Short mmCIF file of C-alpha atoms in Angstrom, two decimals:
data_model
loop_
_atom_site.label_atom_id
_atom_site.label_comp_id
_atom_site.label_asym_id
_atom_site.label_seq_id
_atom_site.Cartn_x
_atom_site.Cartn_y
_atom_site.Cartn_z
CA UNK H 29 -13.17 7.28 -9.16
CA UNK H 30 -11.30 7.49 -5.88
CA UNK H 31 -8.08 9.55 -5.64
CA UNK H 32 -5.69 10.76 -3.08
CA UNK H 33 -3.55 13.87 -3.30
CA UNK H 34 -0.71 14.46 -1.02
CA UNK H 35 1.91 17.18 -0.85
CA UNK H 36 4.97 16.83 -3.01
CA UNK H 37 8.21 16.03 -1.38
CA UNK H 38 10.82 15.78 -0.52
CA UNK H 39 10.52 17.35 2.96
CA UNK H 40 13.62 18.11 4.97
CA UNK H 41 13.39 19.00 8.62
CA UNK H 42 15.67 19.38 11.50
CA UNK H 43 15.27 17.11 14.42
CA UNK H 44 12.53 18.27 16.92
CA UNK H 45 10.74 20.26 14.23
CA UNK H 46 6.94 20.15 13.61
CA UNK H 47 5.79 17.97 10.75
CA UNK H 48 2.67 18.35 8.59
CA UNK H 49 2.05 16.33 5.51
CA UNK H 50 -1.08 17.34 3.73
CA UNK H 51 -3.47 14.80 2.24
CA UNK H 52 -6.84 15.36 0.51
CA UNK H 53 -9.07 12.75 -1.12
CA UNK H 54 -11.96 12.16 -3.44
CA UNK H 55 -14.10 9.12 -2.90
CA UNK H 56 -17.63 7.89 -3.14
CA UNK H 57 -19.36 6.77 0.00
CA UNK H 58 -17.60 6.66 3.24
CA UNK H 59 -13.88 5.64 2.91
CA UNK H 60 -11.58 4.66 5.57
CA UNK H 61 -8.33 6.60 5.64
CA UNK H 62 -4.84 5.48 6.33
CA UNK H 63 -1.23 6.63 6.61
CA UNK H 64 1.42 4.05 5.73
CA UNK H 65 5.17 4.52 6.08
CA UNK H 66 7.82 2.88 4.05
CA UNK H 67 11.40 2.72 5.29
CA UNK H 68 14.25 2.19 2.92
CA UNK H 69 14.33 -1.36 1.31
CA UNK H 70 11.13 -2.38 3.18
CA UNK H 71 7.43 -2.85 2.46
CA UNK H 72 4.71 -0.58 3.80
CA UNK H 73 3.77 -0.41 7.51
CA UNK H 74 0.44 0.85 8.68
CA UNK H 75 1.09 4.02 10.75
CA UNK H 76 -2.46 5.06 11.63
CA UNK H 77 -5.99 4.90 10.45
CA UNK H 78 -9.46 6.49 10.83
CA UNK H 79 -12.71 4.87 9.83
CA UNK H 80 -15.25 7.65 10.06
CA UNK H 81 -15.58 11.46 10.13
CA UNK H 82 -13.92 13.23 12.99
CA UNK H 83 -12.01 10.09 14.06
CA UNK H 84 -8.40 10.82 15.09
CA UNK H 85 -5.77 8.09 14.37
CA UNK H 86 -2.59 8.22 16.30
CA UNK H 87 0.56 6.15 16.62
CA UNK H 88 4.20 6.79 17.64
CA UNK H 89 3.54 10.49 18.17
CA UNK H 90 1.89 10.91 14.76
CA UNK H 91 -1.78 12.02 14.42
CA UNK H 92 -4.23 12.57 11.68
CA UNK H 93 -7.96 13.63 11.92
CA UNK H 94 -10.56 12.49 9.31
CA UNK H 95 -12.23 15.77 8.12
CA UNK H 96 -15.07 15.01 5.95
CA UNK H 97 -16.06 18.67 5.33
CA UNK H 98 -12.63 19.30 3.92
CA UNK H 99 -12.02 15.79 2.54
CA UNK H 100 -8.58 15.85 4.31
CA UNK H 101 -6.44 13.53 6.42
CA UNK H 102 -3.25 15.65 7.25
CA UNK H 103 -0.49 13.83 9.12
CA UNK H 104 1.15 15.75 11.89
CA UNK H 105 3.93 15.16 14.39
CA UNK H 106 5.01 17.54 17.05
CA UNK H 107 8.74 16.69 17.18
CA UNK H 108 10.32 14.56 14.49
CA UNK H 109 13.33 12.35 15.03
CA UNK H 110 15.94 11.14 12.57
CA UNK H 111 14.41 7.65 12.77
CA UNK H 112 11.18 9.15 11.28
CA UNK H 113 13.06 9.55 7.87
CA UNK H 114 10.97 7.56 5.46
CA UNK H 115 8.39 7.89 2.71
CA UNK H 116 4.81 8.42 3.93
CA UNK H 117 1.78 7.40 1.94
CA UNK H 118 -1.89 8.52 2.45
CA UNK H 119 -4.40 6.02 1.30
CA UNK H 120 -8.10 5.37 1.27
CA UNK H 121 -10.11 2.19 1.22
CA UNK H 122 -13.66 2.24 -0.07
CA UNK H 123 -15.67 -0.99 0.22
CA UNK H 124 -18.40 -0.05 -2.22
CA UNK H 125 -17.84 -3.07 -4.28
CA UNK H 126 -17.21 -5.41 -1.42
CA UNK H 127 -13.48 -5.14 -1.97
CA UNK H 128 -10.96 -3.30 0.08
CA UNK H 129 -8.39 -2.17 -2.39
CA UNK H 130 -6.30 0.77 -1.27
CA UNK H 131 -5.86 3.81 -3.34
CA UNK H 132 -2.62 5.61 -2.50
CA UNK H 133 -1.26 9.04 -2.81
CA UNK H 134 2.14 9.49 -4.56
CA UNK H 135 4.05 9.45 -1.32
CA UNK H 136 6.10 12.14 0.55
CA UNK H 137 9.68 11.50 1.31
CA UNK H 138 10.73 12.96 4.71
CA UNK H 139 14.31 13.45 5.68
CA UNK H 140 15.13 14.52 9.24
CA UNK H 141 18.59 15.87 9.79
CA UNK H 142 20.31 15.99 13.27
CA UNK C 30 3.10 -14.56 14.30
CA UNK C 31 5.07 -14.44 11.06
CA UNK C 32 4.38 -11.56 8.76
CA UNK C 33 3.64 -11.58 5.07
CA UNK C 34 6.46 -13.22 3.04
CA UNK C 35 7.23 -12.78 -0.58
CA UNK C 36 9.55 -14.73 -2.78
CA UNK C 37 11.88 -14.13 -4.45
CA UNK C 38 12.94 -10.80 -3.05
CA UNK C 39 14.87 -9.82 -6.13
CA UNK C 40 14.50 -11.03 -9.79
CA UNK C 41 16.10 -10.05 -13.08
CA UNK C 42 14.39 -11.05 -16.18
CA UNK C 43 14.75 -10.35 -19.97
CA UNK C 44 12.15 -8.61 -22.05
CA UNK C 45 9.58 -11.18 -23.44
CA UNK C 46 10.03 -13.72 -20.59
CA UNK C 47 7.44 -14.54 -18.09
CA UNK C 48 7.76 -14.40 -14.29
CA UNK C 49 5.88 -15.79 -11.29
CA UNK C 50 5.93 -14.06 -7.87
CA UNK C 51 4.73 -15.73 -4.68
CA UNK C 52 3.10 -14.41 -1.46
CA UNK C 53 2.36 -16.21 1.70
CA UNK C 54 -0.16 -14.18 3.91
CA UNK C 55 -0.20 -14.06 7.65
CA UNK C 56 -1.63 -17.15 9.15
CA UNK C 57 -5.38 -16.86 9.28
CA UNK C 58 -5.66 -14.16 6.67
CA UNK C 59 -7.75 -15.09 3.75
CA UNK C 60 -7.51 -11.97 1.55
CA UNK C 61 -4.44 -11.23 -0.57
CA UNK C 62 -3.99 -8.04 -2.57
CA UNK C 63 -1.16 -7.14 -4.94
CA UNK C 64 0.22 -3.80 -5.83
CA UNK C 65 2.80 -2.43 -8.19
CA UNK C 66 5.13 0.31 -7.11
CA UNK C 67 7.08 2.46 -9.50
CA UNK C 68 8.65 5.93 -9.17
CA UNK C 69 6.55 7.30 -11.91
CA UNK C 70 3.10 5.82 -11.17
CA UNK C 71 3.48 5.29 -7.41
CA UNK C 72 1.52 2.51 -5.83
CA UNK C 73 -1.21 0.99 -8.07
CA UNK C 74 -3.64 -1.84 -7.20
CA UNK C 75 -3.33 -5.01 -9.35
CA UNK C 76 -5.82 -7.41 -7.92
CA UNK C 77 -7.36 -8.89 -4.90
CA UNK C 78 -8.21 -12.56 -4.00
CA UNK C 79 -10.37 -13.94 -1.32
CA UNK C 80 -11.16 -17.53 -0.81
CA UNK C 81 -9.44 -18.45 -4.17
CA UNK C 82 -11.67 -15.98 -6.07
CA UNK C 83 -10.58 -12.74 -7.70
CA UNK C 84 -12.69 -10.07 -6.19
CA UNK C 85 -11.31 -6.96 -7.89
CA UNK C 86 -8.88 -6.11 -10.57
CA UNK C 87 -6.98 -2.92 -11.27
CA UNK C 88 -6.40 -1.26 -14.60
CA UNK C 89 -3.54 -3.48 -15.88
CA UNK C 90 -3.33 -5.46 -19.13
CA UNK C 91 -4.17 -9.15 -19.35
CA UNK C 92 -0.52 -10.09 -19.19
CA UNK C 93 -0.92 -9.57 -15.44
CA UNK C 94 -2.66 -12.48 -13.83
CA UNK C 95 -2.90 -14.10 -10.41
CA UNK C 96 -4.40 -16.94 -8.48
CA UNK C 97 -4.94 -17.96 -4.88
CA UNK C 98 -4.69 -21.48 -3.39
CA UNK C 99 -6.79 -23.19 -0.82
CA UNK C 100 -4.12 -22.33 1.85
CA UNK C 101 -4.47 -18.64 0.88
CA UNK C 102 -1.09 -18.37 -0.60
CA UNK C 103 -1.10 -16.46 -3.82
CA UNK C 104 0.86 -16.08 -6.96
CA UNK C 105 0.99 -13.48 -9.64
CA UNK C 106 2.31 -14.01 -13.12
CA UNK C 107 3.44 -11.52 -15.75
CA UNK C 108 3.75 -12.86 -19.23
CA UNK C 109 5.70 -11.25 -22.10
CA UNK C 110 7.65 -8.95 -19.91
CA UNK C 111 8.17 -5.36 -20.88
CA UNK C 112 10.73 -2.88 -19.70
CA UNK C 113 8.00 -0.95 -17.98
CA UNK C 114 7.19 -3.84 -15.81
CA UNK C 115 10.35 -3.18 -13.83
CA UNK C 116 8.90 -2.36 -10.31
CA UNK C 117 8.51 -3.33 -6.73
CA UNK C 118 5.62 -5.83 -6.43
CA UNK C 119 3.94 -5.67 -3.02
CA UNK C 120 1.60 -8.20 -1.59
CA UNK C 121 -0.73 -7.45 1.34
CA UNK C 122 -2.84 -9.69 3.40
CA UNK C 123 -5.88 -9.04 5.56
CA UNK C 124 -8.41 -11.11 7.42
CA UNK C 125 -10.94 -10.75 4.66
CA UNK C 126 -13.83 -8.68 3.72
CA UNK C 127 -17.08 -9.14 5.55
CA UNK C 128 -18.66 -5.71 5.74
CA UNK C 129 -15.88 -4.16 7.87
CA UNK C 130 -12.61 -2.54 7.10
CA UNK C 131 -9.74 -4.93 7.62
CA UNK C 132 -6.20 -3.60 7.98
CA UNK C 133 -3.85 -4.74 5.21
CA UNK C 134 -0.34 -6.04 6.15
CA UNK C 135 2.33 -5.72 3.48
CA UNK C 136 5.17 -7.88 2.66
CA UNK C 137 8.65 -6.56 1.89
CA UNK C 138 8.07 -6.85 -1.86
CA UNK C 139 9.67 -8.47 -4.87
CA UNK C 140 11.99 -6.15 -6.87
CA UNK C 141 11.63 -7.18 -10.58
CA UNK C 142 14.06 -5.75 -13.06
CA UNK C 143 13.37 -6.33 -16.70
CA UNK C 144 16.33 -5.87 -19.15
#
């Protein structure tokens, strides 16, 4: 079955530090890959996505590249801000059965300190 | 355009009771999925509905059920509540499957506490 593994948190960084959150996946077929962010007390928001190999998703300074050879989709940001503090989820969607359910990683909590 | 709305936002129930949660998708979206989020298990897929039909179901017992109405609004029901059902229940809507990947937009969730 499909699965997503992302690095354990929590991650604590100083403002303007470089961020990497690792994500690897196992899936049949050609999944689409996503990063979602969850701010305290809120639902999930789509941060970025990539639908095929070598695609780079980007949004709000965050980037992730779909690497099929390493089955990875690592999230990066060059300079984090306090407002980036949240829980980040890597996810995949595989439409093999005509359904688009998302399989999520466990989430990585990021805290950015001034 | 209004986002996905879920009601109620918070709910406290007693073990053995049943509960119904509601989700209104974004206007024009025809697919609704439900997820359970707990600290131990993370986010787990419950089921997906499209055009009033359940298309897919996750690995949950039969106590968890759902339905979708003709206006795409969806409800999920949990019968004979157990303490372990305490969780944040998230609903997500998307345009609908037709051979392409549709983004899923999440609501704020319903926080269910079972005592």
